[in-house]
PDB file of C-alpha atoms in Angstrom:
ATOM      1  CA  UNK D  24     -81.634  20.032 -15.781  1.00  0.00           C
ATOM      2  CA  UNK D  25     -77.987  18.448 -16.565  1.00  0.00           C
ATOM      3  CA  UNK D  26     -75.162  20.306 -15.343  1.00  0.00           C
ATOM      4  CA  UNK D  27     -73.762  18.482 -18.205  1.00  0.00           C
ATOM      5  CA  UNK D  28     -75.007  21.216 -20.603  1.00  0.00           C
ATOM      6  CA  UNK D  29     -72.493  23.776 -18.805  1.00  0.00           C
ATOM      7  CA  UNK D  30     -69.748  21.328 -19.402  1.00  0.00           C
ATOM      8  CA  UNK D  31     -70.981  20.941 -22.976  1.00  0.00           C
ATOM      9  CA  UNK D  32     -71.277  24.619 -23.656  1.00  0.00           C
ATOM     10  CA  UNK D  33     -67.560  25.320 -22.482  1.00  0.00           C
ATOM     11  CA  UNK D  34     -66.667  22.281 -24.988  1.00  0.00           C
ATOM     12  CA  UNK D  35     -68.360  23.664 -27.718  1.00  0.00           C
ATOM     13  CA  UNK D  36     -67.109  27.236 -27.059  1.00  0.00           C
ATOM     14  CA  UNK D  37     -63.556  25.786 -26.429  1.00  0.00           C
ATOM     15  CA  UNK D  38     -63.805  24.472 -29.957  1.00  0.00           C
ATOM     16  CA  UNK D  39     -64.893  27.541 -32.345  1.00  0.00           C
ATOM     17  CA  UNK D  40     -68.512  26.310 -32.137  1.00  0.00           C
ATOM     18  CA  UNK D  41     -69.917  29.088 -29.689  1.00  0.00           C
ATOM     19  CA  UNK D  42     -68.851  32.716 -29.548  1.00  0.00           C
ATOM     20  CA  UNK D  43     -68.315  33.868 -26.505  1.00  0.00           C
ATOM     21  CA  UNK D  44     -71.583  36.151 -25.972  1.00  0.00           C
ATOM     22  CA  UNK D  45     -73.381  32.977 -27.270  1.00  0.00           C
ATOM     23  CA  UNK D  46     -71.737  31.368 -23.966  1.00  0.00           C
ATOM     24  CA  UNK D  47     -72.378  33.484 -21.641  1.00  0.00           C
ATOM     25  CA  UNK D  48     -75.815  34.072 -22.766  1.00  0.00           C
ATOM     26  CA  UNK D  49     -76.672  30.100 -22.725  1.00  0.00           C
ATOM     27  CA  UNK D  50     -74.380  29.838 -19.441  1.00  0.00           C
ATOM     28  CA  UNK D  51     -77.135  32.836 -18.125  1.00  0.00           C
ATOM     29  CA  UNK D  52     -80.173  30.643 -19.054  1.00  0.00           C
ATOM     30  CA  UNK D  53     -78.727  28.023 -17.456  1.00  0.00           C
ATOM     31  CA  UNK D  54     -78.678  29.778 -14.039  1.00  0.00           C
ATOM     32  CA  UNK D  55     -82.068  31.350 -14.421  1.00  0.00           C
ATOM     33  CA  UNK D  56     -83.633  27.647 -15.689  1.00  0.00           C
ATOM     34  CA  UNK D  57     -81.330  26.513 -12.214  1.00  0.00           C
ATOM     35  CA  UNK D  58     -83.200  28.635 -10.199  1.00  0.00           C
ATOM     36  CA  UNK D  59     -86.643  28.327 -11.676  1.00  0.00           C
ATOM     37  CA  UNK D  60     -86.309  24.586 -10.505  1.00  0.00           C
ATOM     38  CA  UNK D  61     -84.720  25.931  -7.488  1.00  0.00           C
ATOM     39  CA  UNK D  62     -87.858  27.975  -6.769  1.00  0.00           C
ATOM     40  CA  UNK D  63     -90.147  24.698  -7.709  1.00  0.00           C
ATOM     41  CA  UNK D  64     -88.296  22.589  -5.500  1.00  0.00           C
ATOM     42  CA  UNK D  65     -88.475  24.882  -2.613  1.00  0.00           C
ATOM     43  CA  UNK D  66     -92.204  25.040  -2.651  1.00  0.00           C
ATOM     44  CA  UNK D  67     -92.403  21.306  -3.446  1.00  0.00           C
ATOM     45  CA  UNK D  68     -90.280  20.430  -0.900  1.00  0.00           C
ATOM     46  CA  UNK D  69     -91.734  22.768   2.143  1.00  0.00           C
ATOM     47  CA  UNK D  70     -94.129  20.053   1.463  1.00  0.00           C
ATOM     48  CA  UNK D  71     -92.037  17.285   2.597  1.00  0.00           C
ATOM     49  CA  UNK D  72     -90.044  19.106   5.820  1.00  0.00           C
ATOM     50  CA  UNK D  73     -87.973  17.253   7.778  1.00  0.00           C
ATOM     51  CA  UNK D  74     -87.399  14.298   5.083  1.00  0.00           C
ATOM     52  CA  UNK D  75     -83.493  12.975   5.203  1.00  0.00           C
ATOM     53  CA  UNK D  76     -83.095  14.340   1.429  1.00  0.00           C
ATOM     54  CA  UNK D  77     -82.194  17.918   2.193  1.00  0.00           C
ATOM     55  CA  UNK D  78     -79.844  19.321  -0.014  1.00  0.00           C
ATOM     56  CA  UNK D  79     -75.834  20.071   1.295  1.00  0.00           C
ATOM     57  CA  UNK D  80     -77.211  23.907   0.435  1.00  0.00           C
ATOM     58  CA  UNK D  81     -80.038  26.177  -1.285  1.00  0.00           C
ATOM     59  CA  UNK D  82     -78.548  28.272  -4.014  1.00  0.00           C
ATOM     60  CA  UNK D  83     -80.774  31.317  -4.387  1.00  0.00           C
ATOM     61  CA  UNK D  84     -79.325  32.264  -7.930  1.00  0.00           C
ATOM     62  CA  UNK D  85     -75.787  32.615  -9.899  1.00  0.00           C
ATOM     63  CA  UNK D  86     -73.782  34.953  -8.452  1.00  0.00           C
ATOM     64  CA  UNK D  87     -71.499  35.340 -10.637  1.00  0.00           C
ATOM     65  CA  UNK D  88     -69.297  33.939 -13.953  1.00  0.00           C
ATOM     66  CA  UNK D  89     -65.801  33.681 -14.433  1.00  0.00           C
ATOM     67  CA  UNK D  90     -64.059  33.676 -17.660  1.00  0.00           C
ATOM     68  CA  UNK D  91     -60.399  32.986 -18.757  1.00  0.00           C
ATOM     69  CA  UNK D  92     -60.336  35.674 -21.913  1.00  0.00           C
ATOM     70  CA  UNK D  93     -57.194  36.419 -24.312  1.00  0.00           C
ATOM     71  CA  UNK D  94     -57.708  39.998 -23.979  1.00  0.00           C
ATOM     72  CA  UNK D  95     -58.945  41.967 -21.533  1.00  0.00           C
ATOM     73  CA  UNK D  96     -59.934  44.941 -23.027  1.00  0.00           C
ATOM     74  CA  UNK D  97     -60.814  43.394 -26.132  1.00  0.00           C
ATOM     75  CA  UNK D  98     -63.703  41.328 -23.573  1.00  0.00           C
ATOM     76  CA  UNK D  99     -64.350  44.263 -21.340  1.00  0.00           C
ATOM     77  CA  UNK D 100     -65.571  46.526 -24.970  1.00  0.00           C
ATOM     78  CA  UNK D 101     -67.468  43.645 -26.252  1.00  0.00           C
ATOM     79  CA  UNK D 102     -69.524  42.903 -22.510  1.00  0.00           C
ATOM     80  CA  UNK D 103     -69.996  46.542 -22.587  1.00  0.00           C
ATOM     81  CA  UNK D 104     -71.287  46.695 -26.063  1.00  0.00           C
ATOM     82  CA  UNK D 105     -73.586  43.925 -26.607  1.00  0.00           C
ATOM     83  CA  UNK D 106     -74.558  43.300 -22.754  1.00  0.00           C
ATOM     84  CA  UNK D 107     -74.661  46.476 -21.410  1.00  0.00           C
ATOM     85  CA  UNK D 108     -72.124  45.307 -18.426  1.00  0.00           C
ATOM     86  CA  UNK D 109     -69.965  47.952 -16.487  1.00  0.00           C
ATOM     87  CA  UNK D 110     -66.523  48.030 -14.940  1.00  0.00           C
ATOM     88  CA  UNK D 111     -66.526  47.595 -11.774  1.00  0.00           C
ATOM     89  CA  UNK D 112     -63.274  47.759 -10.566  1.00  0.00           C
ATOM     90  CA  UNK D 113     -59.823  45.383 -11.560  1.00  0.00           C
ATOM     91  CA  UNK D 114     -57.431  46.007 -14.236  1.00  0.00           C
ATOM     92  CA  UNK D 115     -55.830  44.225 -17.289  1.00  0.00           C
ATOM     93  CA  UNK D 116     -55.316  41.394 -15.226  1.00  0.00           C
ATOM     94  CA  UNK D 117     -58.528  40.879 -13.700  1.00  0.00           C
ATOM     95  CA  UNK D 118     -61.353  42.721 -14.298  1.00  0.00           C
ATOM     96  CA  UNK D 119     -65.393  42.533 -12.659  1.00  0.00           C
ATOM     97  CA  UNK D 120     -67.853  44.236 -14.596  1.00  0.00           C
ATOM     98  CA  UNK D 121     -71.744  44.210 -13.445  1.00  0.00           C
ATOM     99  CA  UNK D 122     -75.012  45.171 -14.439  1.00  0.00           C
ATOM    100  CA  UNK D 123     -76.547  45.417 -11.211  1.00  0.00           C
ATOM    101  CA  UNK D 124     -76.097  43.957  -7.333  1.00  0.00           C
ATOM    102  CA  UNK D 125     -77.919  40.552  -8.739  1.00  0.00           C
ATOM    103  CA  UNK D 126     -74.784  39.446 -11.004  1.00  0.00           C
ATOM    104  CA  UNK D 127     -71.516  39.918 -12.084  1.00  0.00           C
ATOM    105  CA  UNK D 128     -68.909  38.917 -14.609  1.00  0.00           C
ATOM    106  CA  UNK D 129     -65.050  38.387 -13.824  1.00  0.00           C
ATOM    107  CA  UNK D 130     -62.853  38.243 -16.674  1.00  0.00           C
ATOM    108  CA  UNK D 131     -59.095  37.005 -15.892  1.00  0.00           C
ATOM    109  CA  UNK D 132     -56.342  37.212 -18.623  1.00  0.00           C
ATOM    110  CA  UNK D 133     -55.061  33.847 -19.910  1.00  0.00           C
ATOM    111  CA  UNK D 134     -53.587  32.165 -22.616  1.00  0.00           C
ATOM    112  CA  UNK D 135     -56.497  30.325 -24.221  1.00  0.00           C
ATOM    113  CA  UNK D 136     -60.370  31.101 -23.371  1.00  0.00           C
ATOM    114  CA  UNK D 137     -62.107  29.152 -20.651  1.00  0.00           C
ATOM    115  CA  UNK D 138     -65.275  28.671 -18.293  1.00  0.00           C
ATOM    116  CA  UNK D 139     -62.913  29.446 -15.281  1.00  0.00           C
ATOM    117  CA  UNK D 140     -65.878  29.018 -12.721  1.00  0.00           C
ATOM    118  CA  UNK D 141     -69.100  29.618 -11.611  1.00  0.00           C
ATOM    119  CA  UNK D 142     -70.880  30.626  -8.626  1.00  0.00           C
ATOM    120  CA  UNK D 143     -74.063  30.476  -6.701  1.00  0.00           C
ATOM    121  CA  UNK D 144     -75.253  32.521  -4.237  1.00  0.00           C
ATOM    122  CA  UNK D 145     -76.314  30.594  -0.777  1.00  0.00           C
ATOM    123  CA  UNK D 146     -78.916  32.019   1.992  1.00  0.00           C
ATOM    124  CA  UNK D 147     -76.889  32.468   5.205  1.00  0.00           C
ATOM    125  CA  UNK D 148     -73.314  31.349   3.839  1.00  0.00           C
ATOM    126  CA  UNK D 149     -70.560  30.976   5.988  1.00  0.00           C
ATOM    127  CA  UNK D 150     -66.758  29.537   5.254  1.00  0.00           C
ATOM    128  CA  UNK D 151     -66.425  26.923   7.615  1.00  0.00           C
ATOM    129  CA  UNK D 152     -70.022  25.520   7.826  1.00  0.00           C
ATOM    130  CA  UNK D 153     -69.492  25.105   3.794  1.00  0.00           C
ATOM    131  CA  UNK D 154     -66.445  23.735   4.230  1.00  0.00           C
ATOM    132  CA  UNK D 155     -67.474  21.221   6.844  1.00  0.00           C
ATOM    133  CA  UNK D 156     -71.061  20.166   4.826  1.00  0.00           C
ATOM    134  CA  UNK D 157     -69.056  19.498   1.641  1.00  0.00           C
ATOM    135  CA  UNK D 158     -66.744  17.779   3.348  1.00  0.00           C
ATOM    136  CA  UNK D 159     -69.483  15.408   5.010  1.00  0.00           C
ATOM    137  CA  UNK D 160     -70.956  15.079   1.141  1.00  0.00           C
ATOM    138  CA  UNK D 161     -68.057  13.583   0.369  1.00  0.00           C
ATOM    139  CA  UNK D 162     -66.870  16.731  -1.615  1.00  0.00           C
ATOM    140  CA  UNK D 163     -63.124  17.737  -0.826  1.00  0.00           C
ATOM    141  CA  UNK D 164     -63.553  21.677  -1.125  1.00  0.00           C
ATOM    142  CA  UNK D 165     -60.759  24.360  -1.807  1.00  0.00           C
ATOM    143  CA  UNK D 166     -61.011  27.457   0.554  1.00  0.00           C
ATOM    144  CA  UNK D 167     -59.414  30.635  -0.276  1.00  0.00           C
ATOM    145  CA  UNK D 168     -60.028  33.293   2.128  1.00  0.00           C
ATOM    146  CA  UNK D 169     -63.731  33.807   2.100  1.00  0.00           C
ATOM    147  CA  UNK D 170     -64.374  31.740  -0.886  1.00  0.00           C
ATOM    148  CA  UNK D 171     -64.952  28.062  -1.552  1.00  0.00           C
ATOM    149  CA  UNK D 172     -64.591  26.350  -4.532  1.00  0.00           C
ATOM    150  CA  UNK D 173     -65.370  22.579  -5.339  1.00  0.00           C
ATOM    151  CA  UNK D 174     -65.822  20.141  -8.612  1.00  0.00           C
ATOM    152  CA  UNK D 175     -68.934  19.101  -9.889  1.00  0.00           C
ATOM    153  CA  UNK D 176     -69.007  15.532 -11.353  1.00  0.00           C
ATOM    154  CA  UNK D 177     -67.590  16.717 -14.672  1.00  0.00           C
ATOM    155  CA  UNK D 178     -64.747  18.679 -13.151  1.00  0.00           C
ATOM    156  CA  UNK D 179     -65.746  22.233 -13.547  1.00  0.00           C
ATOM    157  CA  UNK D 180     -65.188  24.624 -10.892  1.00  0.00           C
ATOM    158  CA  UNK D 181     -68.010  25.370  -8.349  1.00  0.00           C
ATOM    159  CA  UNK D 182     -68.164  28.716  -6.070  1.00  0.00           C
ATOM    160  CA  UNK D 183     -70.493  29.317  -3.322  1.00  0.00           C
ATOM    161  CA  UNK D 184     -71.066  32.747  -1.358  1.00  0.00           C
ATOM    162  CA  UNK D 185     -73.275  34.995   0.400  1.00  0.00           C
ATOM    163  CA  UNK D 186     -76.307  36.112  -1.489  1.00  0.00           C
ATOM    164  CA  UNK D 187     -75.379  39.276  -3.358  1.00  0.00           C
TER     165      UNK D 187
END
C-alpha cells in the first residue's frame, strides 16, 4: 500500500473529481487496508524479533481525520446525515464529531477544502520519545502540546497519539 493514494485522493478531491463523503470514505479504507497490513506485519514479523528493521513506531489504527471545510455546519449536517457521525464538542470554528471511542472526525473552517491531517494511533505513545525517534529517522517533527505532527514523503501532514 502507497501512501501515495492519500495524496492522490486529496488531489482529486481538491479538483471537483471526489465529493467529499467519497474522500473520506476512500481516506477510511485506506486506514483499515493500513492496518490490515499492520496486523500481517505484526504476526510476520514476531517471526523475525530482534532483526535491525523495526519500525520508528506500530500504529494500531487511524485515530482520527482532519478536514479544512468551507462551512461548518454545512459539513457537520452532511457527516451526520450520510455517516451517522455525532458532535462531539467544538464550535463553528472547529468542530469533532465521532461515531464511537475507535475514530473521530475534526472539521476546521477554512477558505478552500483540504486533507488538513491525519492521525494514527500508537501503543504506549509518549511526546518526547516520538519526538526523539523521529528525530533519529531523520524526520524533523512539529510538537504542539501533546501532539506531534510530521511530513510524509509527499508532504501531507502526519499525527501520532495514544491509542484511543
Amino acid at each position: 500500500m502507497n501512501l501515495n493514494l492519500a495524496d492522490k485522493l486529496v488531489t482529486d478531491f481538491e479538483a471537483g473529481k471526489l465529493s467529499r463523503r467519497q474522500l473520506v470514505a476512500r481516506l477510511m479504507g485506506l486506514g483499515a487496508a493500513l492496518a490490515s497490513l499492520e496486523n500481517f506485519s505484526h504476526a510476520q514479523q514476531s517471526e523475525t524479533a530482534g532483526k535491525a528493521n523495526e519500525p520508528t513506531f506500530r500504529a494500531t489504527g487511524l485515530h482520527h481525520i482532519a478536514l479544512d471545510v468551507t462551512d461548518i455546519p454545512r459539513s457537520r449536517d452532511f457527516y451526520e446525515k450520510h455517516l451517522g457521525l455525532r458532535v462531539t464538542h467544538g464550535d463553528d470554528n472547529a468542530l469533532f464529531m465521532g461515531a464511537d471511542r475507535n475514530f473521530f472526525l475534526t472539521l476546521f473552517r477554512a477558505e478552500k477544502p483540504a486533507l488538513d491531517h491525519y492521525c494514527y494511533g500508537i501503543d504506549n505513545y509518549d511526546v518526547a520519545d516520538a519526538v526523539v525517534r523521529l528525530r533519529q529517522a531523520g524526520i524533523n517533527p512539529r510538537q504542539e502540546g501533546g501532539r506531534v505532527y510530521f511530513p510524509d514523503p509527499d508532504g501531507l501532514t502526519v499525527q501520532i497519539a495514544g491509542e484511543r
